[in-house]
mmCIF file of C-alpha atoms in Angstrom:
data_model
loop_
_atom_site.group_PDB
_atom_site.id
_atom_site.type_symbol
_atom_site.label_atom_id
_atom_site.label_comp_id
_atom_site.label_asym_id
_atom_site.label_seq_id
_atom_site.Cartn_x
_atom_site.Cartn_y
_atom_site.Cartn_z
ATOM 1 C CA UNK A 1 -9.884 99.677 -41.255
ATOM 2 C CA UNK A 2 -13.343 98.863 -40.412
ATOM 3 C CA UNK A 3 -14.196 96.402 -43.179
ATOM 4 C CA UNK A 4 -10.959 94.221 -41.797
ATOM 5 C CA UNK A 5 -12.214 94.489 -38.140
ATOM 6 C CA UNK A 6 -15.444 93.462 -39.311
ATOM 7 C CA UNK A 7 -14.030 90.132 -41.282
ATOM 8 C CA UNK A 8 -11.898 89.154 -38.520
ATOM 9 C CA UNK A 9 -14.876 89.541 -36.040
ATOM 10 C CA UNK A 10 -17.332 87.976 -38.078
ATOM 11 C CA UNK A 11 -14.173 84.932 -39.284
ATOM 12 C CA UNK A 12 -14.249 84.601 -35.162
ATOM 13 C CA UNK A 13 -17.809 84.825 -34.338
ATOM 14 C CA UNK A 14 -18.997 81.583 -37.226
ATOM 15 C CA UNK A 15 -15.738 79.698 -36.185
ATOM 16 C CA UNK A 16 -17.264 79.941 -32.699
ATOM 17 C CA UNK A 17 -20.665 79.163 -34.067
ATOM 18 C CA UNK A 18 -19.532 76.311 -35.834
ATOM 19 C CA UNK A 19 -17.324 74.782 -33.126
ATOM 20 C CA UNK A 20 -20.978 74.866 -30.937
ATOM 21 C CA UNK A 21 -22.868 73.727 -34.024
ATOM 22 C CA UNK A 22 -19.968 71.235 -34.912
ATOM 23 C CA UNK A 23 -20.286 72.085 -38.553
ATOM 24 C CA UNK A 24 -16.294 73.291 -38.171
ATOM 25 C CA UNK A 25 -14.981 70.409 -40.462
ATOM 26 C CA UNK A 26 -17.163 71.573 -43.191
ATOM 27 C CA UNK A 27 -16.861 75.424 -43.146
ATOM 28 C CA UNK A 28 -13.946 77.607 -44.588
ATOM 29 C CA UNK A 29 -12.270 81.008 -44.009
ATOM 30 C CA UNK A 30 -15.024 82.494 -46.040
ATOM 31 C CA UNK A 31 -17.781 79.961 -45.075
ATOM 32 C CA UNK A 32 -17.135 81.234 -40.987
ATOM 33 C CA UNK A 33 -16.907 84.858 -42.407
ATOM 34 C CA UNK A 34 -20.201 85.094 -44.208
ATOM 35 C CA UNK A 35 -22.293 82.983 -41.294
ATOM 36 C CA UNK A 36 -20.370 85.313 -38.370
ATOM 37 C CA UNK A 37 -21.549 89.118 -39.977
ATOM 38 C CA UNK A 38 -25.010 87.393 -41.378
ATOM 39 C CA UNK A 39 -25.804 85.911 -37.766
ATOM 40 C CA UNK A 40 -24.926 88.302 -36.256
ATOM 41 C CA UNK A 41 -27.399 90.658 -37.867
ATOM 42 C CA UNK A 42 -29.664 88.055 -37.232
ATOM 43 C CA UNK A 43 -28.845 87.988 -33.229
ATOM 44 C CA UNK A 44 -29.300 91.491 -33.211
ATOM 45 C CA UNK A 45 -32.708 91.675 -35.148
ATOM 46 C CA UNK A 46 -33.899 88.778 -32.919
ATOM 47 C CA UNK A 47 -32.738 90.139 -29.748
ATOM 48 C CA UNK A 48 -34.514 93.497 -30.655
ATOM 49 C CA UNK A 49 -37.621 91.559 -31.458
ATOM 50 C CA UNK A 50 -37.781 89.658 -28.238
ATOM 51 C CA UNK A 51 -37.298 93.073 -26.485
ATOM 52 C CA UNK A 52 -33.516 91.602 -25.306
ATOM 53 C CA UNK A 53 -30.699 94.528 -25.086
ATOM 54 C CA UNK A 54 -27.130 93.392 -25.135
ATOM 55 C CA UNK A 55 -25.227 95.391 -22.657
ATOM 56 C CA UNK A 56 -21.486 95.690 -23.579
ATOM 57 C CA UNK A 57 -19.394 93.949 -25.589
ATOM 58 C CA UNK A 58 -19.374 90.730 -23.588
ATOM 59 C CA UNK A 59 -23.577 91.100 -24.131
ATOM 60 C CA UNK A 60 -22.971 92.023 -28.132
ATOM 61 C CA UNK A 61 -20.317 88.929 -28.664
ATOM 62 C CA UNK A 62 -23.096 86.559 -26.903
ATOM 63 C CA UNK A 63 -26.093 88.015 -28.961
ATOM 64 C CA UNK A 64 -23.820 87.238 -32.493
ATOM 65 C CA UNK A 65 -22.555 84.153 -31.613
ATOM 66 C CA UNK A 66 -26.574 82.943 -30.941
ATOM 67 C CA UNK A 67 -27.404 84.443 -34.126
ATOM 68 C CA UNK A 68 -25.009 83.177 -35.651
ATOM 69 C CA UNK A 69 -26.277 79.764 -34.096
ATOM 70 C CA UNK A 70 -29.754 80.111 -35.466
ATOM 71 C CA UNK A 71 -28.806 80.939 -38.563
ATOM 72 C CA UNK A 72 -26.630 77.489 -38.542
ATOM 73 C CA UNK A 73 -29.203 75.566 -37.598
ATOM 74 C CA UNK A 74 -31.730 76.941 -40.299
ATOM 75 C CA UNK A 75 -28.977 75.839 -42.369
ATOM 76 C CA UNK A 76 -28.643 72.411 -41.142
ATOM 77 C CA UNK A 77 -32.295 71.789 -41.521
ATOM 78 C CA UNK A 78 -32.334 72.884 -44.783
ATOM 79 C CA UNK A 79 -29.627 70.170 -45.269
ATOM 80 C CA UNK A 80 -27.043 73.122 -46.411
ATOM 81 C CA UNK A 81 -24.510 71.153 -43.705
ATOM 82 C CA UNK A 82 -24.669 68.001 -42.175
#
C-alpha cells in the first residue's frame, strides 16, 4: 500500500512541478512520477543542507514540489525539455 501512495504522491507532486515549470505538455504519467519521488528527495536533501526543516505536511508538500522544481530546471538546462 505504500509503493501506490508513493506513485500517486510523487504522479501529483511533478504534475505540479511541471504545471509551474510549464513542461506539462511534454511529460507523461511516468515522466511526472519519476521527477515527483526524485525531486522530492532532492527538496529534502537541499532543505537539510540549507539547515531548512519542513514542519508538517503542508511544509513537506512545499519542500517536494521545489525539489521537484530544481530538478526540472537542471533538466531544462541540460536541454532534456524545452
Amino acid at each position: 500500500m505504500g509503493l501506490i501512495v508513493t506513485l500517486i504522491i510523487g504522479g501529483v507532486i511533478g504534475w505540479l512541478a511541471s504545471l509551474l515549470m510549464k513542461t506539462g505538455g511534454q511529460m507523461g504519467l511516468i515522466a511526472n512520477i519519476v521527477v515527483g519521488i526524485i525531486g522530492s528527495v532532492l527538496g529534502f536533501w537541499l532543505a537539510g543542507a540549507l539547515g531548512i526543516v519542513a514542519v508538517g505536511s503542508v511544509g513537506a508538500w512545499i519542500v517536494s514540489i521545489f525539489g521537484a522544481v530544481v530538478l526540472l530546471a537542471i533538466l531544462k538546462a541540460l536541454n532534456i525539455y524545452k
